[in-house]
Coordinates of C-alpha atoms and ligand atoms in Angstrom, one line a residue:
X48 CA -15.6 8.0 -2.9
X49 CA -14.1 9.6 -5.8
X50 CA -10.3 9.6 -6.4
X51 CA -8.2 12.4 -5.2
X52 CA -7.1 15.4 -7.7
X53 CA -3.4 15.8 -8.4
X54 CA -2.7 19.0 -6.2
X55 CA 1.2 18.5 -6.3
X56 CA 3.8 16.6 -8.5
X57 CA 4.3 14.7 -5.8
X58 CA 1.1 13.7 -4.4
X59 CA 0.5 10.4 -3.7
X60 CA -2.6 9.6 -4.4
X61 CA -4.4 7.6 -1.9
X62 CA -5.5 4.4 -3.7
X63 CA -3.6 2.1 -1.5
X64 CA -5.0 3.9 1.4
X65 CA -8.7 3.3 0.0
X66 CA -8.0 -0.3 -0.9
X67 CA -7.3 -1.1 2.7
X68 CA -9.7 1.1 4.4
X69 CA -13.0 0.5 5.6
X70 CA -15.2 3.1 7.2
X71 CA -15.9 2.2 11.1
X72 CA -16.5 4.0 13.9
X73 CA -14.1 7.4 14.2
X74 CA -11.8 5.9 16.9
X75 CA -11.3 2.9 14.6
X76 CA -11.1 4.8 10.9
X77 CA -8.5 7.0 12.7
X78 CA -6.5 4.2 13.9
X79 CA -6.5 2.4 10.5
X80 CA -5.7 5.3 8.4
X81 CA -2.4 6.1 11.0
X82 CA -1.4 2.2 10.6
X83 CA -1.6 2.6 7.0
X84 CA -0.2 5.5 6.4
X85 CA 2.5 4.4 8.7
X86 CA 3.2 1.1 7.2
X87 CA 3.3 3.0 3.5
X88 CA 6.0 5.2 5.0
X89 CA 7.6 2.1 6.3
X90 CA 8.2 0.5 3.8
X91 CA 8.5 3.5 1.2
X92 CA 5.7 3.2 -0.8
X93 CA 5.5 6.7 0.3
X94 CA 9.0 7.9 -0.3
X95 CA 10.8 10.8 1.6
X96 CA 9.8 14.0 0.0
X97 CA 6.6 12.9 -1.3
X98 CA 3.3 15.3 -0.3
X99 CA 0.6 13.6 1.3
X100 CA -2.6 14.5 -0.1
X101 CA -4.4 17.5 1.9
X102 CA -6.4 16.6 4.4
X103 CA -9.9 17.7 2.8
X104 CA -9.1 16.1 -0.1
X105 CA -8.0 13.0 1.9
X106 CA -10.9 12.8 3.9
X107 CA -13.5 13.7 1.8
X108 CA -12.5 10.5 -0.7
X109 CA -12.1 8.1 2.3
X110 CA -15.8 9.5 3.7
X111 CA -14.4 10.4 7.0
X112 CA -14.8 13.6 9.0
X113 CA -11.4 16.0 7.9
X114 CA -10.5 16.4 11.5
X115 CA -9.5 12.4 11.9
X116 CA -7.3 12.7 9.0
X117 CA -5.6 16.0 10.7
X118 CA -5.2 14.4 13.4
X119 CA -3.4 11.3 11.9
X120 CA -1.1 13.7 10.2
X121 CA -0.5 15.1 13.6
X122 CA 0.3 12.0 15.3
X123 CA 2.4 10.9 12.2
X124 CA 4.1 14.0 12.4
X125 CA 4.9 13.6 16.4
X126 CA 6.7 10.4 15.4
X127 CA 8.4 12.6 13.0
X128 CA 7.3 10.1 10.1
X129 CA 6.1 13.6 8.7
X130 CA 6.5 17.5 8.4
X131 CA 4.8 20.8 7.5
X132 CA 5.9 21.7 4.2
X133 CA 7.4 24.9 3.2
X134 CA 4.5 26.3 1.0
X135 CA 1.9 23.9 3.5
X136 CA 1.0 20.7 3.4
X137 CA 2.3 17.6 5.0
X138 CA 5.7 15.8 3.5
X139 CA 7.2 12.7 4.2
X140 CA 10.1 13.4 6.4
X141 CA 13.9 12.6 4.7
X142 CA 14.7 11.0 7.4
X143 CA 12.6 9.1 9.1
X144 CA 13.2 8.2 12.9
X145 CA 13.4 4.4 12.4
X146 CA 16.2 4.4 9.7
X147 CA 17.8 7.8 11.0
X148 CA 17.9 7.4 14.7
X149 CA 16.7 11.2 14.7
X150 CA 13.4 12.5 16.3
X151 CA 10.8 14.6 14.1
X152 CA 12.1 18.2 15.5
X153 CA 15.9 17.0 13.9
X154 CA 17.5 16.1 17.3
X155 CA 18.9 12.8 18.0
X156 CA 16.7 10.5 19.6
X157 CA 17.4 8.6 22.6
X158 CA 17.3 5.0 21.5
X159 CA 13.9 3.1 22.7
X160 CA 14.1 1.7 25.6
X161 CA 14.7 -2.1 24.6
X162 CA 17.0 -4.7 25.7
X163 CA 19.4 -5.9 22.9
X164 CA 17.2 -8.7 22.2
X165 CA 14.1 -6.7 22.4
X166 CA 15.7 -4.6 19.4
X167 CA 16.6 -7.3 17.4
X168 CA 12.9 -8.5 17.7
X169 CA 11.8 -5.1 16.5
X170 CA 14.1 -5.0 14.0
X171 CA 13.7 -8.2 12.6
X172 CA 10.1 -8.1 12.5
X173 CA 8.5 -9.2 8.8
X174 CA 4.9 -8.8 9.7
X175 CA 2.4 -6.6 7.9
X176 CA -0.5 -4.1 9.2
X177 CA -1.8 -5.0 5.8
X178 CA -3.5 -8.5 6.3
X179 CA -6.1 -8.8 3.2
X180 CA -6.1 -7.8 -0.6
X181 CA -4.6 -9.2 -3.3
X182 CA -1.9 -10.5 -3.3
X183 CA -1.6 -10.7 0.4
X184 CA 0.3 -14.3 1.2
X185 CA -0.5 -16.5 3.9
X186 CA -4.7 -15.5 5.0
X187 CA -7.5 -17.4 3.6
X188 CA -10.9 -16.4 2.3
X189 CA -12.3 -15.4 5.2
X190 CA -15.3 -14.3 4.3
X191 CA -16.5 -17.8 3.2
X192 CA -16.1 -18.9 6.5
X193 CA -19.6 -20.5 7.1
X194 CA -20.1 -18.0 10.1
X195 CA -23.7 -19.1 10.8
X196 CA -22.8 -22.3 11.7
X197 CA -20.2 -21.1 14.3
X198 CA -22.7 -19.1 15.3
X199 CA -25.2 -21.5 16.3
X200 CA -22.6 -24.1 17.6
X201 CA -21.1 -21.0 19.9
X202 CA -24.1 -20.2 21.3
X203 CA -24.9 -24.0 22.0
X204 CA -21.4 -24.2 24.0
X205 CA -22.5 -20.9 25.9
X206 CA -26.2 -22.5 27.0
X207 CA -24.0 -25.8 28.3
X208 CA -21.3 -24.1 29.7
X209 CA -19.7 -25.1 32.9
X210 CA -17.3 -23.6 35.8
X211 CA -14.7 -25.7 34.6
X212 CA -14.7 -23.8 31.2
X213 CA -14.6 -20.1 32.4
X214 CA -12.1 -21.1 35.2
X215 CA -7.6 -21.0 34.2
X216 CA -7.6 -23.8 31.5
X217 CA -5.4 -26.8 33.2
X218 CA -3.7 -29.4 30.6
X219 CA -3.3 -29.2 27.2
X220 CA -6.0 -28.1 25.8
X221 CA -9.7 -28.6 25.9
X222 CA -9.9 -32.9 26.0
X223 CA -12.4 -32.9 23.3
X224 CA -11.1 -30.7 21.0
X225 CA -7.6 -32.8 21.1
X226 CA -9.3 -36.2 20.1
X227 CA -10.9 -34.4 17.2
X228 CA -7.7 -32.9 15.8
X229 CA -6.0 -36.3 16.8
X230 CA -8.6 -38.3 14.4
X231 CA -8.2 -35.6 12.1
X232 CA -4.6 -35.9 11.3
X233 CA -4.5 -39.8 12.1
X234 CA -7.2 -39.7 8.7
X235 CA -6.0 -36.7 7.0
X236 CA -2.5 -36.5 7.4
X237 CA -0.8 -40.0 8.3
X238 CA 0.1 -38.7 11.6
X239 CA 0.6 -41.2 14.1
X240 CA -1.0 -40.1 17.7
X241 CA -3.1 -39.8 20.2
X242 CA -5.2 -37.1 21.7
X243 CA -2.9 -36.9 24.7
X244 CA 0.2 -36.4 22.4
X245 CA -2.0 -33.1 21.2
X246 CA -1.2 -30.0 22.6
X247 CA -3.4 -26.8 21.7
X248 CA -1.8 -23.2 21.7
X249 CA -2.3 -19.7 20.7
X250 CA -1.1 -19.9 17.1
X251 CA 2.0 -21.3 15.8
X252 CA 4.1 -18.8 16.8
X253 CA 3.4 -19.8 20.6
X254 CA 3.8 -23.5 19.5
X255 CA 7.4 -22.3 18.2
X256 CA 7.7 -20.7 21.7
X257 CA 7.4 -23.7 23.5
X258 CA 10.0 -25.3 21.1
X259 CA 12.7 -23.2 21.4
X260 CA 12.4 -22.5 24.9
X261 CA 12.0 -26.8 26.4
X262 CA 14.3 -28.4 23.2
X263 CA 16.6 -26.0 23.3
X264 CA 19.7 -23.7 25.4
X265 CA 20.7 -20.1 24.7
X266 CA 23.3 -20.4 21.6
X267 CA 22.0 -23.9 20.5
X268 CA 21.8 -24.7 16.7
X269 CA 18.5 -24.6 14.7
X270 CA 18.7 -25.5 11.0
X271 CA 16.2 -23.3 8.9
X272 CA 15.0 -23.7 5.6
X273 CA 16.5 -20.5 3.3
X274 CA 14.0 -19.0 2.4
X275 CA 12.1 -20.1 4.6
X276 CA 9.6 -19.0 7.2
X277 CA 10.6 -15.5 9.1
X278 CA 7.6 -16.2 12.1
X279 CA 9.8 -18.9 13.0
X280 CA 13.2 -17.3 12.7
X281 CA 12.0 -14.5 14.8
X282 CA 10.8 -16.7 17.4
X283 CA 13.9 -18.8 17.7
X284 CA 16.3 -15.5 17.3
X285 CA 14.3 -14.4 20.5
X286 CA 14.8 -17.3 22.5
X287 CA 18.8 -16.7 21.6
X288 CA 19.4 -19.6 19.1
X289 CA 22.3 -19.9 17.0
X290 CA 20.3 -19.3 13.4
X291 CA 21.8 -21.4 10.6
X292 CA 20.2 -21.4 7.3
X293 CA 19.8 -24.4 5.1
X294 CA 20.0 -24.5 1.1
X295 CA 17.3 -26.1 -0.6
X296 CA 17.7 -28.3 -3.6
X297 CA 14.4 -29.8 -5.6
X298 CA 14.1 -32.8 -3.2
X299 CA 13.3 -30.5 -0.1
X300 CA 16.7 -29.2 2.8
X301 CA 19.8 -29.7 1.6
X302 CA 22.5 -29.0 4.3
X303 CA 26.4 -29.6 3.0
X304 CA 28.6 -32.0 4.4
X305 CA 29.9 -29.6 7.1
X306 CA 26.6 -28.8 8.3
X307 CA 25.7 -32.1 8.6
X308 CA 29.3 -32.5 10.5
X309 CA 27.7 -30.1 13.1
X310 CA 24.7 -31.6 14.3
X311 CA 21.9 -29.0 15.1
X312 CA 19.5 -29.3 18.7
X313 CA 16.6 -28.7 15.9
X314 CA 15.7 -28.8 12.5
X315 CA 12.8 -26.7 11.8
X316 CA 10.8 -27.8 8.2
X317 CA 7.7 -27.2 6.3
X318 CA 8.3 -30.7 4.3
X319 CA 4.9 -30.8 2.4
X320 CA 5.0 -27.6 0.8
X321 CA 8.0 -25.7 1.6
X322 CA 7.1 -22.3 2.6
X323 CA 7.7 -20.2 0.6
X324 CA 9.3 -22.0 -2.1
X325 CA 6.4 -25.0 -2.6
X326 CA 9.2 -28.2 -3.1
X327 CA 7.4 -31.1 -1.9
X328 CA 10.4 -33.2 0.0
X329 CA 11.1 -36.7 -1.2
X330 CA 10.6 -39.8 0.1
X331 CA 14.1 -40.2 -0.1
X332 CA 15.3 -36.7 1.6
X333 CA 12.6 -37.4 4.7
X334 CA 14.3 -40.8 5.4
X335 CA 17.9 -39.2 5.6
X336 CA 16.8 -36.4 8.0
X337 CA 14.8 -38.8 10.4
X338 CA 17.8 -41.2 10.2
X339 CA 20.0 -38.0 10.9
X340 CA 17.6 -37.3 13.4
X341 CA 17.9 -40.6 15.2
X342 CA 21.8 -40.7 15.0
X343 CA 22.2 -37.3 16.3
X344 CA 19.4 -36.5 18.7
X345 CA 18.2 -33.6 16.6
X346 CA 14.9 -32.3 17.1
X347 CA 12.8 -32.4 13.6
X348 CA 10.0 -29.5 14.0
X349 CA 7.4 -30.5 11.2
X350 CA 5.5 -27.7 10.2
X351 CA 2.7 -28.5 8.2
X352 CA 0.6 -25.0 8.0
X353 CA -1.4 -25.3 4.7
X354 CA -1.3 -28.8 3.1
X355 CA -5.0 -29.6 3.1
X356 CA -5.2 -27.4 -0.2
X357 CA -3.0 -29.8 -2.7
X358 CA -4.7 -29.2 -5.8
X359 CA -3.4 -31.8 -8.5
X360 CA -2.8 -34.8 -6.2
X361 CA -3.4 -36.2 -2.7
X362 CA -2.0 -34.7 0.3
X363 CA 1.4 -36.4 1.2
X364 CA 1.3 -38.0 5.0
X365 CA 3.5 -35.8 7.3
X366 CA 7.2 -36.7 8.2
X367 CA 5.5 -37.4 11.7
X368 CA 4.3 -40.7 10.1
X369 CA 7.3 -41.9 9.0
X370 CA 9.2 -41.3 12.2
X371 CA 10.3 -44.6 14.2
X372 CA 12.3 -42.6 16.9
X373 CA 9.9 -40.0 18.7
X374 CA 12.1 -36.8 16.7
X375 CA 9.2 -35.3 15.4
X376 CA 7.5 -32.3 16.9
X377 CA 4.6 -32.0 14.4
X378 CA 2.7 -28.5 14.4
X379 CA -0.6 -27.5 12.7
X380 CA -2.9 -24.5 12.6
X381 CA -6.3 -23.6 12.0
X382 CA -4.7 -19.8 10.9
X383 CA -5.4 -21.1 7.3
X384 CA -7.8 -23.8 6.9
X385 CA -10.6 -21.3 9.1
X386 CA -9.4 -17.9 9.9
X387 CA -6.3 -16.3 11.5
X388 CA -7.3 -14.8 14.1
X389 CA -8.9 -17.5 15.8
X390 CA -5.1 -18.2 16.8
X391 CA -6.0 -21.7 17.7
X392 CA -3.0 -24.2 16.9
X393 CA -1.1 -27.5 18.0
X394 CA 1.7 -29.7 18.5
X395 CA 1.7 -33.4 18.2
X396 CA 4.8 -34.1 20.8
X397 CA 6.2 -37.0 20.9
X398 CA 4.7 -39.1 24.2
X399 CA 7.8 -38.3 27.2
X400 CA 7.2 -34.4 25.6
X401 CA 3.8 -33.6 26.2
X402 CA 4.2 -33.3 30.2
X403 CA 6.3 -31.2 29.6
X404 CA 5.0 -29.0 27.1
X405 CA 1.8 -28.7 28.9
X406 CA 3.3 -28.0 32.3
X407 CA 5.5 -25.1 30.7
X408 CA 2.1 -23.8 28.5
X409 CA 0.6 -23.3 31.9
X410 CA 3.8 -21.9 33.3
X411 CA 4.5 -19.4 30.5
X412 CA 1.0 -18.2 29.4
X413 CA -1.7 -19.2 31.1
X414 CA -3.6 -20.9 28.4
X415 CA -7.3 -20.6 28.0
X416 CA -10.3 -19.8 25.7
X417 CA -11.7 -22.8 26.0
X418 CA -14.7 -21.3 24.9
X419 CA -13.2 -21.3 21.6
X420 CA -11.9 -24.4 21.7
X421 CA -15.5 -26.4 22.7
X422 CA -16.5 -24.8 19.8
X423 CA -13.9 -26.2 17.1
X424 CA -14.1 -29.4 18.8
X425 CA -18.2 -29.3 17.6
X426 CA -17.0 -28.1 14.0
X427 CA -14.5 -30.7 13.7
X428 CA -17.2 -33.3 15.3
X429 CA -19.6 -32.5 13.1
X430 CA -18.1 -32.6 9.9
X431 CA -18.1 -29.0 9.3
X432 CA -14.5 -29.2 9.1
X433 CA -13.8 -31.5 6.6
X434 CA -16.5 -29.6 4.7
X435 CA -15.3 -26.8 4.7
X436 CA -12.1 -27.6 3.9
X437 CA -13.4 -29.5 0.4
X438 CA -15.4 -26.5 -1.1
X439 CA -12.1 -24.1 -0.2
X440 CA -9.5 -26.1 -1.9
X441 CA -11.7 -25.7 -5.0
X442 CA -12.0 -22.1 -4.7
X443 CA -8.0 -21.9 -3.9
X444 CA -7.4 -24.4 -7.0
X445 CA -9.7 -21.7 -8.9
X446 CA -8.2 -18.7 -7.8
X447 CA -4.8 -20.3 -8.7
X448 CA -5.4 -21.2 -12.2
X449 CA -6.4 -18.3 -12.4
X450 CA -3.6 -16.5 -11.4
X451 CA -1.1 -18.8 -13.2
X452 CA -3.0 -17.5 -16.3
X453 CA -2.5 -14.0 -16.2
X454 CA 1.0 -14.5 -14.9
X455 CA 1.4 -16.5 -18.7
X456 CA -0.8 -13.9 -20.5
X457 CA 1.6 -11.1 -19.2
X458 CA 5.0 -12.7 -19.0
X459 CA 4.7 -16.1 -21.2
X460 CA 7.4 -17.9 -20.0
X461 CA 10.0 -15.6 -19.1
X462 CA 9.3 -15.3 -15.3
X463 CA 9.0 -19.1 -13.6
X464 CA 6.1 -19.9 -11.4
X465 CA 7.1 -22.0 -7.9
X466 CA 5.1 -24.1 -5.9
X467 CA 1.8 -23.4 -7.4
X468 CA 0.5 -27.1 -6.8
X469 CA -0.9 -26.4 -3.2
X470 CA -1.6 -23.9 -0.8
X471 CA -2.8 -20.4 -0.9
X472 CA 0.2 -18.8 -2.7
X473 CA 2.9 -18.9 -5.1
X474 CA 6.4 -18.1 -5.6
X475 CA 6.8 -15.8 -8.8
X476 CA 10.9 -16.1 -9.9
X477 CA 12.6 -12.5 -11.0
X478 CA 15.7 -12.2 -12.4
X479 CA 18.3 -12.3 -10.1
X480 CA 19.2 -8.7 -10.9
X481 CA 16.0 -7.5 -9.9
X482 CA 15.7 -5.7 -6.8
X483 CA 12.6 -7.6 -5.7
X484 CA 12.4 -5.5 -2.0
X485 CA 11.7 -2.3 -4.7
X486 CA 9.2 -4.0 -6.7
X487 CA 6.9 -5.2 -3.8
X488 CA 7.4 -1.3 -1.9
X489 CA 6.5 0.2 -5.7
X490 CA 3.4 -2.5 -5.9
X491 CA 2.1 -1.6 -2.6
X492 CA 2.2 2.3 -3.5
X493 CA 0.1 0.5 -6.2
X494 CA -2.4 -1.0 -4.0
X495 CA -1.1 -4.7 -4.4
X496 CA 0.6 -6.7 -1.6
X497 CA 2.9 -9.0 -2.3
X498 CA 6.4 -10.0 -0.3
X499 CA 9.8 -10.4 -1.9
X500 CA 11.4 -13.6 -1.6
X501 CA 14.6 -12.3 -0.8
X502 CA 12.9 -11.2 2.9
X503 CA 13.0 -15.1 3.1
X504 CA 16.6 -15.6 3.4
X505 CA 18.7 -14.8 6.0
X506 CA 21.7 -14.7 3.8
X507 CA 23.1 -11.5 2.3
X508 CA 22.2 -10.7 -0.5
X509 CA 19.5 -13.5 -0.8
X510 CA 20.1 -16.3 -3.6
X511 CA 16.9 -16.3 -5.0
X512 CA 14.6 -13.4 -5.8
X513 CA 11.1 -13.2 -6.5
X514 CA 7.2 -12.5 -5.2
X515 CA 5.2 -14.5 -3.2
X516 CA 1.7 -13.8 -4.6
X517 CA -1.3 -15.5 -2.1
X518 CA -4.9 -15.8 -3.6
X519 CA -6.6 -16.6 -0.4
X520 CA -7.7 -12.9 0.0
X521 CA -8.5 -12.2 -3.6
X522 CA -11.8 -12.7 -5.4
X523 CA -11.3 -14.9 -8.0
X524 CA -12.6 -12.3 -10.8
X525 CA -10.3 -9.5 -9.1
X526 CA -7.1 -11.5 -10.1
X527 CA -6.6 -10.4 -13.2
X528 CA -7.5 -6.6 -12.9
X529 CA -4.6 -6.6 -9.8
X530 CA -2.4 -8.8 -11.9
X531 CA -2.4 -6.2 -14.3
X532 CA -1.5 -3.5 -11.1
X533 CA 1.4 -6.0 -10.6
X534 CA 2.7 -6.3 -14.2
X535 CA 2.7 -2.5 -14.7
X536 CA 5.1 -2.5 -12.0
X537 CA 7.9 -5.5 -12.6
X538 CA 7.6 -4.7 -16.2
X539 CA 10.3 -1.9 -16.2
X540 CA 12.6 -3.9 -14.0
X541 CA 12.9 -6.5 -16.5
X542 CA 14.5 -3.9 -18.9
Ligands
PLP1154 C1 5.0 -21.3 7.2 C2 3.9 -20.9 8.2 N1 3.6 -21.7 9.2 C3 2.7 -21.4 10.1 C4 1.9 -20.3 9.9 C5 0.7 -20.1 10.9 O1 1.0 -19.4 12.0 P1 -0.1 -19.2 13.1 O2 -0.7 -20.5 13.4 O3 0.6 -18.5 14.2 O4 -1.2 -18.3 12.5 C6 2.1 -19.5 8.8 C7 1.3 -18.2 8.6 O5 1.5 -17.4 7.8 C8 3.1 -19.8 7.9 O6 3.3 -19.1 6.8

């Protein structure tokens, strides 16, 4: 694969296309290329005006036949995301349809067929088609995953497999796996439970579901961390909550006396390492929200998505522990600690909850892959889990000291570093002039994903600015050559 000649001034060469590429079967390399190329046009690292490269050239340095990349161009240019150029070749339209409201041909479009709601989902929505690659937050090193061992305890669960398993899952999850994850957190995390306050679900975001659907009305009040997590603001914006951001102060959510006048329905926090900030909440912070909590029937949803990986000291326990009133929804995921798309999470409800919950997780989705689940329940069992766990957090603490490195090597002091002391990312701090949105678009055209902080805040324009860096999906001895990528590109904003 060699890199693509200059043809054009504009040209944009393809290296963020190559970096996130990899050659599959035609039906697949066709629909990675368009999601790419897409997703670069979304978010301008291929501004309007700029030449895409010509097909040949594109093709023949990606190693895929030149009739898949004319036919992306084609479909891109349906969508009127491009055009035929005056003197040939293929431009990226001025305007393109999602910002203009105009089709490809330069008539209006009709708007898409969505409800209000449905438009404010699309428009609010903060994930990326590009899921691995420095400095991608939020996915772990997947490819240590010890996939053998999976292996061999899947097919076990396949040779003992019963009706029961294949048939519409009924309860909360498979019974097994929620005793393992119960002794898990009762050892790991200070939670206080029992398997039958567990309830699995597809991922977070469908735990988040269930939250703002059963503890909450239409226009009800949730309290969210700013900047905080946006898979949980777009899950309680859909289910038509009243959104009301938080401040933050160094001991953790900081809401001024008239918030605190207003009592919320639910409080949603991440108090063992703030996403994305890091700030660890105090002892003292936890015990006024739970006593808040108490007073004012507010709903505290705990989430505690990556704090296995706490590199300089122990693990703090969850809130959940420390909860004397049954306020604490506590949710987990295995998104980090094993791989995301296993989409296997939980709740810990508090006991009159889980009825509930699990009544309306039947009701509402249909739960299932307990084949899945059998499975984790072995890993867990067997100590794979724990294991596993152990040897990442000494690759993650690797990978960060290693990133904290060239972040000193390139900037010394002059850019901050947050929340480095767990996890599988960081916060790096900009000047509040700095237009971080343009940094991370010019860093992707780069071939470096990162996401600035001020997509964190709900509040206009955001109060803090920066880039949240994750080293899950970077090799430890790629850091600093895609560091380097990075630098090139905040250095001139710095001025
Ligand atoms: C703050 C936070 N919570 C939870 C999750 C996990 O979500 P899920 O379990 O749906 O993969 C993430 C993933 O990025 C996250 O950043």
């Amino acid at each position: 694969m060699g890199p693509i000649s200059k043809t054009h001034k504009d040209t944009v060469l393809p290296d963020f296309v190559q970096r996130h590429f990899q050659r599959d079967d035609a039906e697949h390399n066709h629909r990675q290329i368009y999601r790419i190329l897409r997703e670069g046009i979304r978010q301008s690292a291929y501004p309007a005006g700029s030449r895409l490269p010509p097909s040949r050239d594109m093709a023949s340095a990606l190693g895929v036949a030149r009739n898949t990349i004319v036919q992306v161009y084609e479909q891109l240019a349906l969508e009127g995301l491009v055009h035929a150029g005056v003197g040939r070749g293929t431009y990226v339209s001025a305007l393109a349809p999602s910002c203009s409201g105009r089709r490809g041909d330069g008539r209006p479009r009709q708007g898409a067929p969505l409800s209000g709601r449905g438009r404010d989902i699309v428009k609010g929505a903060r994930a990326s088609p590009l899921q691995w690659g420095a400095f991608t937050p939020g996915v772990p090193e997947v490819r240590m995953f010890p996939a053998a061992i999976w292996s061999r305890l899947h097919s076990q669960a396949w040779r003992d497999v019963d009706a029961t398993q294949l048939s519409y899952a009924t309860g909360a999850g498979h019974p097994e796996l929620r005793e393992a994850i119960a002794e898990h957190l009762q050892h790991t995390r200070g939670v206080a439970c029992s398997a039958e306050q567990v309830v699995v679900t597809s991922g977070t975001q469908q735990a988040l579901h269930l939250v703002s659907h059963l503890l909450a009305d239409h226009g009800d009040t949730v309290w969210l961390e700013d900047p905080g997590y946006w898979g949980a603001r777009s899950v309680f914006r859909a289910a038509g909550l009243n959104l009301q951001p938080v401040s933050l102060d160094s001991e953790g959510l900081a809401p001024t006396a008239s918030q605190r006048a207003a009592p919320p329905r639910v409080m949603f926090l991440s108090p063992s390492h703030q996403y994305p900030t890091g700030v660890l909440m105090s002892h003292g912070r936890r015990r006024q929200l739970l006593d808040y909590a108490a007073a004012n029937r507010v709903w505290i949803v705990e989430d505690d998505y990556d704090s296995e990986f706490r590199f300089a000291s122990r693990p703090l326990p969850a809130l959940q522990g420390a909860d004397e009133h049954g306020r604490v929804v506590y949710l987990g995921t295995f998104s980090k600690t094993l791989f995301p798309s296993l989409r296997i999470a939980y709740l810990v409800l508090p006991p009159e909850l889980v009825d509930s919950f699990s009544s309306a997780l039947g009701e509402l989705f249909r739960e299932g892959q307990t084949m899945q689940q059998v499975v984790l329940a072995q890993f867990l069992r067997q100590g794979h889990y724990a294991r596993h766990i152990r040897k990442m957090r000494l690759v993650y603490g690797a990978r960060r000291a290693a990133l904290i490195e060239e972040i000193g090597r390139r900037f010394g002091v002059a850019l901050p570093v947050f929340g480095g002391e767990a996890g599988l990312h960081l916060v790096l701090g900009l000047p509040a002039n700095v237009d971080d949105e343009e940094v991370a678009r010019q860093a992707l055209a780069a071939g470096v994903m990162t996401r600035p902080l001020s997509l964190y805040s709900l509040r206009k324009p955001a109060p803090w600015r920066g880039l949240v860096l994750g080293y899950g999906a970077v090799a430890e001895h790629e850091i600093r050559a895609s560091f380097d990528k990075l630098a090139g590109v905040i250095q001139p904003h710095l001025g």
